[in-house]
Amino acid sequence: MSQKAVLFVCLGNICRSPMAEAALRAEAVAQGLALTIDSAGTNGLHTGQHADPRAIAEAARHDIDLTRHRARQLTEDDFLHFGHIYALDHQNLREIGRIAPRRHSAKVALLLDMVPGRGGQAVLDPYYGDAEDFATAWDDAAQAAKYIVAQLAR
Ligand code: 4NP
C-alpha cells in the first residue's frame, strides 16, 4: 500500500478514467513528483480494449499518447496497492464500495472532491456524448490532477 499510488475508476475504463490517469501522469511529470498511477473500470465489459477513439483524440490535443491503454476491471487487490482511489461519478463510487474487500485502508473519494467548490460533483459520462463532452471530462480531470499533485507533494 502506497500513499503515492493513485487509481482512477469509472465504468468502462475506456473514456474518463484513462483520461484522468493520463492527465495526472502529465501533471506529476511536470511537477517532478514520482507517483504510481493507474485506472480501472467497475464493469468488465471493455476489458482488454483500447481507450475510446474520442478519448485518444482528446488526449492527443494535449500532446498525450493514450493509444497504449488497455481497459481492465477493478479488483480487490487494487485496494491493497493504491492509497487513493478516485471515482469519476457517484454510481462508480457505490460500485467501488461493493467491490472493496472487507478490510482495506485505501482512501476512496469522488475525483471532484479534490477540486475546491466542486465537491460532490460527478465527471459526466461522455460515452453517449460528443467531442465537447470529452473535452469537458478532460478539463475536470486535469483540474483535479493539479490538486492531487499538490496534496501528495506535501
Ligand atoms: P467510461 O465510459 O466509464 O468513462 O469509460 C463508458 C464506457 C462504456 C460505457 C459507458 C460509459 N458503456 O455503456 O459501454
XYZ file of N, CA and C and ligand atoms in Angstrom:
476
model
N 0.845 -1.209 0.000
C 0.000 0.000 0.000
C 0.873 1.249 0.000
N 0.698 2.082 -0.995
C 1.491 3.304 -1.068
C 0.589 4.521 -1.146
N 0.909 5.529 -0.319
C 0.161 6.790 -0.397
C 0.480 7.530 -1.696
N 1.579 7.135 -2.361
C 1.938 7.776 -3.630
C 1.403 6.978 -4.822
N 0.387 6.191 -4.597
C -0.227 5.400 -5.661
C -1.693 5.795 -5.789
N -2.086 6.166 -7.017
C -3.414 6.721 -7.275
C -4.104 5.915 -8.368
N -5.345 5.517 -8.100
C -6.129 4.755 -9.069
C -7.421 5.505 -9.378
N -7.723 5.649 -10.662
C -8.971 6.279 -11.098
C -9.931 5.201 -11.572
N -11.199 5.355 -11.209
C -12.176 4.318 -11.541
C -13.435 4.916 -12.152
N -13.764 4.450 -13.358
C -15.036 4.812 -13.985
C -15.770 3.514 -14.310
N -16.683 3.556 -15.246
C -17.483 2.371 -15.543
C -16.741 1.401 -16.466
N -16.355 1.903 -17.653
C -15.797 1.022 -18.671
C -14.284 1.008 -18.770
N -13.622 2.010 -18.120
C -12.171 2.194 -18.225
C -11.724 2.381 -19.682
N -12.587 3.047 -20.446
C -12.176 3.393 -21.817
C -12.308 4.888 -22.099
N -13.023 5.630 -21.257
C -13.195 7.069 -21.516
C -12.615 7.925 -20.389
N -13.354 8.042 -19.279
C -12.977 9.031 -18.257
C -11.741 8.651 -17.456
N -11.703 7.429 -16.912
C -10.561 7.116 -16.030
C -9.232 7.028 -16.789
N -9.211 6.566 -18.055
C -7.928 6.634 -18.781
C -7.485 8.079 -19.012
N -8.442 8.979 -19.247
C -8.070 10.390 -19.414
C -7.549 10.952 -18.095
N -8.197 10.599 -16.983
C -7.750 11.086 -15.671
C -6.353 10.560 -15.355
N -6.113 9.285 -15.695
C -4.788 8.687 -15.485
C -3.741 9.461 -16.286
N -4.042 9.729 -17.547
C -3.088 10.425 -18.425
C -2.853 11.858 -17.958
N -3.927 12.521 -17.529
C -3.798 13.915 -17.089
C -2.952 13.994 -15.813
N -3.152 13.050 -14.889
C -2.353 13.071 -13.652
C -0.900 12.720 -13.949
N -0.687 11.774 -14.852
C 0.697 11.398 -15.176
C 1.440 12.622 -15.719
N 0.779 13.372 -16.598
C 1.405 14.567 -17.187
C 1.678 15.615 -16.107
N 0.730 15.817 -15.215
C 0.902 16.824 -14.156
C 2.021 16.411 -13.197
N 2.071 15.115 -12.852
C 3.107 14.632 -11.932
C 4.490 14.802 -12.555
N 4.602 14.477 -13.849
C 5.885 14.653 -14.544
C 6.260 16.133 -14.561
N 5.287 16.986 -14.859
C 5.544 18.430 -14.935
C 6.028 18.977 -13.592
N 5.504 18.408 -12.505
C 5.853 18.905 -11.164
C 6.994 18.111 -10.532
N 7.499 17.092 -11.252
C 8.620 16.307 -10.727
C 8.261 15.424 -9.547
N 7.017 14.957 -9.515
C 6.568 14.099 -8.409
C 6.421 12.663 -8.909
N 7.078 11.731 -8.224
C 7.008 10.317 -8.612
C 5.739 9.689 -8.033
N 4.867 9.247 -8.893
C 3.615 8.608 -8.464
C 3.403 7.336 -9.267
N 2.733 6.366 -8.649
C 2.221 5.210 -9.373
C 0.778 5.560 -9.732
N 0.435 5.468 -11.018
C -0.887 5.920 -11.471
C -1.476 4.852 -12.383
N -2.745 4.539 -12.154
C -3.412 3.542 -12.992
C -4.899 3.875 -13.031
N -5.638 3.097 -13.827
C -7.085 3.287 -13.888
C -7.743 1.936 -14.111
N -9.024 1.872 -13.771
C -9.776 0.624 -13.902
C -11.253 0.947 -14.042
N -12.003 -0.059 -14.460
C -13.458 0.097 -14.587
C -14.162 -0.788 -13.574
N -15.337 -0.361 -13.120
C -16.117 -1.220 -12.228
C -16.779 -2.340 -13.022
N -16.885 -2.131 -14.326
C -17.528 -3.067 -15.239
C -16.438 -3.712 -16.096
N -16.544 -4.996 -16.367
C -15.519 -5.669 -17.156
C -15.847 -5.796 -18.629
N -16.902 -5.101 -19.061
C -17.374 -5.274 -20.446
C -16.342 -4.898 -21.497
N -15.452 -3.965 -21.148
C -14.482 -3.486 -22.146
C -13.063 -3.982 -21.872
N -12.923 -4.931 -20.961
C -11.597 -5.423 -20.583
C -10.749 -5.780 -21.806
N -9.522 -5.291 -21.823
C -8.596 -5.566 -22.916
C -8.702 -4.610 -24.089
N -9.738 -3.780 -24.073
C -9.926 -2.864 -25.212
C -9.071 -1.603 -25.073
N -8.842 -0.960 -26.211
C -8.182 0.344 -26.252
C -9.121 1.401 -25.668
N -8.531 2.555 -25.346
C -9.358 3.699 -24.966
C -10.268 4.070 -26.135
N -11.398 4.666 -25.821
C -12.324 5.163 -26.833
C -11.568 6.127 -27.765
N -11.795 6.033 -29.071
C -11.072 6.919 -30.007
C -11.247 8.394 -29.689
N -12.381 8.749 -29.115
C -12.604 10.163 -28.762
C -11.754 10.562 -27.551
N -11.493 9.629 -26.650
C -10.597 9.903 -25.515
C -9.156 10.006 -26.013
N -8.783 9.133 -26.945
C -7.446 9.195 -27.546
C -7.254 10.537 -28.247
N -8.283 10.991 -28.961
C -8.202 12.270 -29.682
C -8.083 13.440 -28.708
N -8.831 13.380 -27.616
C -8.768 14.471 -26.632
C -7.380 14.515 -25.983
N -6.852 13.346 -25.612
C -5.505 13.309 -25.030
C -4.485 13.871 -26.023
N -4.641 13.521 -27.285
C -3.705 13.985 -28.314
C -3.725 15.513 -28.423
N -4.904 16.117 -28.197
C -4.997 17.591 -28.196
C -4.106 18.191 -27.121
N -3.792 17.382 -26.098
C -2.915 17.838 -25.015
C -1.522 17.210 -25.131
N -1.220 16.727 -26.350
C 0.097 16.123 -26.642
C 0.389 14.894 -25.784
N -0.662 14.143 -25.471
C -0.500 12.933 -24.665
C -0.978 11.726 -25.474
N -0.140 10.678 -25.466
C -0.445 9.455 -26.227
C -1.233 8.488 -25.347
N -2.469 8.243 -25.711
C -3.309 7.314 -24.929
C -3.521 6.003 -25.685
N -2.739 5.791 -26.745
C -3.012 4.621 -27.594
C -2.582 3.310 -26.943
N -1.735 3.395 -25.908
C -1.258 2.137 -25.308
C -2.147 1.624 -24.176
N -3.148 2.414 -23.823
C -4.050 1.997 -22.745
C -4.830 0.734 -23.119
N -4.994 -0.152 -22.124
C -5.899 -1.302 -22.276
C -6.789 -1.358 -21.045
N -8.071 -1.517 -21.288
C -9.029 -1.482 -20.183
C -8.888 -2.701 -19.278
N -9.116 -2.484 -18.002
C -9.148 -3.588 -17.042
C -10.209 -3.288 -15.990
N -10.582 -4.340 -15.272
C -11.603 -4.189 -14.249
C -10.967 -4.038 -12.866
N -11.622 -3.252 -12.022
C -11.186 -3.066 -10.634
C -11.192 -4.412 -9.904
N -10.160 -4.649 -9.089
C -10.081 -5.899 -8.319
C -9.919 -5.594 -6.827
N -10.153 -6.583 -6.004
C -9.949 -6.414 -4.560
C -8.501 -6.053 -4.256
N -7.572 -6.611 -5.021
C -6.146 -6.335 -4.812
C -5.820 -4.850 -4.945
N -6.558 -4.147 -5.804
C -6.287 -2.721 -6.002
C -6.380 -1.950 -4.687
N -7.257 -2.386 -3.799
C -7.454 -1.684 -2.527
C -6.258 -1.873 -1.592
N -5.416 -2.852 -1.908
C -4.246 -3.101 -1.071
C -3.005 -2.407 -1.617
N -3.066 -1.974 -2.880
C -1.902 -1.353 -3.508
C -2.006 0.168 -3.624
N -3.228 0.670 -3.832
C -3.396 2.108 -4.083
C -3.883 2.827 -2.827
N -3.129 3.835 -2.416
C -3.530 4.615 -1.240
C -4.732 5.487 -1.509
N -4.918 5.868 -2.781
C -6.019 6.761 -3.145
C -6.764 6.198 -4.350
N -8.058 6.045 -4.185
C -8.895 5.553 -5.276
C -9.975 6.609 -5.523
N -9.981 7.150 -6.752
C -10.933 8.216 -7.091
C -11.976 7.713 -8.072
N -13.237 7.867 -7.659
C -14.362 7.517 -8.522
C -14.712 8.725 -9.386
N -15.007 8.455 -10.649
C -15.353 9.551 -11.546
C -16.789 10.028 -11.343
N -17.651 9.159 -10.825
C -19.029 9.599 -10.538
C -19.608 8.790 -9.377
N -20.831 9.127 -9.014
C -21.453 8.545 -7.815
C -21.767 7.067 -7.984
N -22.231 6.700 -9.159
C -22.564 5.284 -9.401
C -21.322 4.421 -9.209
N -20.200 4.892 -9.748
C -18.969 4.108 -9.616
C -18.420 4.148 -8.192
N -18.676 5.252 -7.482
C -18.283 5.307 -6.068
C -19.013 4.195 -5.298
N -20.300 4.017 -5.593
C -21.058 2.943 -4.925
C -20.524 1.571 -5.316
N -20.224 1.390 -6.599
C -19.703 0.101 -7.074
C -18.351 -0.215 -6.440
N -17.514 0.808 -6.280
C -16.211 0.619 -5.634
C -16.436 0.075 -4.222
N -17.426 0.615 -3.540
C -17.753 0.139 -2.194
C -18.170 -1.322 -2.187
N -18.850 -1.746 -3.258
C -19.280 -3.152 -3.337
C -18.109 -4.090 -3.612
N -17.157 -3.618 -4.430
C -16.031 -4.475 -4.828
C -14.962 -4.533 -3.730
N -14.921 -3.512 -2.865
C -13.867 -3.410 -1.855
C -13.829 -4.620 -0.925
N -12.611 -5.065 -0.576
C -12.504 -6.124 0.433
C -12.984 -5.587 1.783
N -13.274 -6.493 2.695
C -13.844 -6.071 3.979
C -12.869 -5.149 4.719
N -11.591 -5.491 4.629
C -10.594 -4.669 5.337
C -9.617 -4.074 4.331
N -9.524 -2.763 4.321
C -8.523 -2.096 3.475
C -8.342 -0.696 4.013
N -7.236 -0.032 3.611
C -7.034 1.327 4.126
C -6.869 2.341 3.006
N -7.309 1.971 1.790
C -7.293 2.946 0.693
C -8.313 4.046 0.993
N -7.951 5.272 0.600
C -8.906 6.385 0.732
C -9.709 6.456 -0.569
N -11.009 6.327 -0.448
C -11.881 6.312 -1.621
C -12.724 7.590 -1.615
N -12.740 8.309 -2.749
C -13.498 9.569 -2.820
C -13.911 9.838 -4.263
N -14.838 10.758 -4.407
C -15.158 11.267 -5.751
C -13.988 12.122 -6.226
N -13.639 12.001 -7.491
C -12.497 12.775 -8.011
C -12.689 14.276 -7.789
N -13.873 14.776 -8.059
C -14.055 16.234 -7.977
C -14.141 16.744 -6.538
N -14.148 15.824 -5.559
C -13.999 16.264 -4.165
C -12.643 16.929 -3.960
N -11.689 16.643 -4.864
C -10.357 17.242 -4.750
C -10.341 18.703 -5.201
N -11.361 19.125 -5.921
C -11.363 20.471 -6.505
C -12.236 21.401 -5.656
N -11.641 22.441 -5.069
C -12.425 23.347 -4.237
C -13.645 23.884 -4.999
N -14.784 23.837 -4.347
C -16.023 24.330 -4.957
C -16.748 23.304 -5.801
N -16.130 22.133 -6.004
C -16.772 21.132 -6.858
C -17.024 19.807 -6.127
N -16.863 19.827 -4.828
C -17.085 18.627 -4.036
C -18.475 18.057 -4.277
N -18.565 16.729 -4.337
C -19.860 16.077 -4.538
C -20.313 16.011 -5.981
N -19.525 16.601 -6.885
C -19.928 16.587 -8.307
C -19.317 15.391 -9.043
N -19.970 15.009 -10.137
C -19.506 13.914 -10.990
C -18.791 14.451 -12.219
N -17.801 13.686 -12.694
C -17.289 13.905 -14.056
C -18.278 13.173 -14.957
N -19.007 13.936 -15.750
C -20.119 13.361 -16.515
C -19.625 12.367 -17.555
N -20.394 11.310 -17.731
C -20.060 10.246 -18.681
C -20.189 10.774 -20.117
N -19.070 10.825 -20.847
C -19.132 11.373 -22.215
C -19.449 10.310 -23.277
N -19.620 9.048 -22.851
C -19.699 7.930 -23.801
C -20.783 8.133 -24.849
N -21.940 8.627 -24.403
C -23.041 8.858 -25.356
C -23.065 10.302 -25.842
N -21.967 11.028 -25.569
C -21.883 12.432 -25.951
C -20.988 12.632 -27.163
N -20.427 13.850 -27.236
C -19.594 14.188 -28.390
C -18.223 14.689 -27.923
N -17.447 15.198 -28.873
C -16.074 15.620 -28.561
C -16.048 16.678 -27.459
N -17.075 17.523 -27.438
C -17.119 18.574 -26.421
C -17.253 17.970 -25.014
N -18.021 16.892 -24.924
C -18.180 16.221 -23.626
C -16.860 15.576 -23.184
N -16.116 15.061 -24.136
C -14.800 14.506 -23.804
C -13.856 15.628 -23.359
N -13.948 16.777 -23.991
C -13.099 17.918 -23.605
C -13.441 18.371 -22.185
N -14.735 18.383 -21.854
C -15.159 18.772 -20.502
C -14.622 17.786 -19.469
N -14.736 16.487 -19.786
C -14.236 15.458 -18.861
C -12.724 15.600 -18.681
N -12.017 15.879 -19.770
C -10.569 16.076 -19.672
C -10.253 17.255 -18.751
N -10.961 18.375 -18.975
C -10.689 19.580 -18.180
C -10.953 19.326 -16.699
N -12.032 18.602 -16.388
C -12.317 18.245 -14.987
C -11.166 17.437 -14.407
N -10.724 16.430 -15.161
C -9.664 15.543 -14.680
C -8.345 16.303 -14.520
N -8.061 17.204 -15.464
C -6.804 17.959 -15.409
C -6.796 18.907 -14.217
N -7.958 19.478 -13.921
C -8.060 20.362 -12.757
C -7.818 19.565 -11.477
N -8.482 18.426 -11.377
C -8.311 17.583 -10.189
C -6.857 17.131 -10.053
N -6.206 16.859 -11.180
C -4.820 16.385 -11.156
C -3.908 17.399 -10.467
N -4.146 18.663 -10.696
C -3.317 19.706 -10.066
C -3.431 19.638 -8.540
N -4.649 19.434 -8.064
C -4.849 19.381 -6.606
C -4.298 18.086 -6.013
N -4.408 16.988 -6.772
C -3.863 15.713 -6.284
C -2.353 15.825 -6.131
N -1.691 16.375 -7.151
C -0.235 16.519 -7.084
C 0.148 17.458 -5.937
N -0.581 18.546 -5.784
C -0.270 19.495 -4.699
C -0.387 18.796 -3.346
N -1.436 17.972 -3.193
C -1.641 17.300 -1.908
C -0.555 16.251 -1.653
N -0.229 15.458 -2.685
C 0.723 14.366 -2.485
C 2.174 14.838 -2.446
N 2.421 16.070 -2.910
C 3.782 16.617 -2.873
C 4.144 17.111 -1.475
N 3.127 17.278 -0.631
C 3.378 17.810 0.716
C 4.118 16.831 1.605
P -16.250 5.375 -19.070
O -17.340 5.488 -20.205
O -16.924 4.742 -17.866
O -15.861 6.782 -18.829
O -15.123 4.530 -19.620
C -18.210 4.470 -20.588
C -17.733 3.421 -21.331
C -18.600 2.435 -21.763
C -19.941 2.523 -21.437
C -20.418 3.572 -20.690
C -19.543 4.556 -20.256
N -20.838 1.518 -21.910
O -22.046 1.669 -21.667
O -20.391 0.560 -22.549
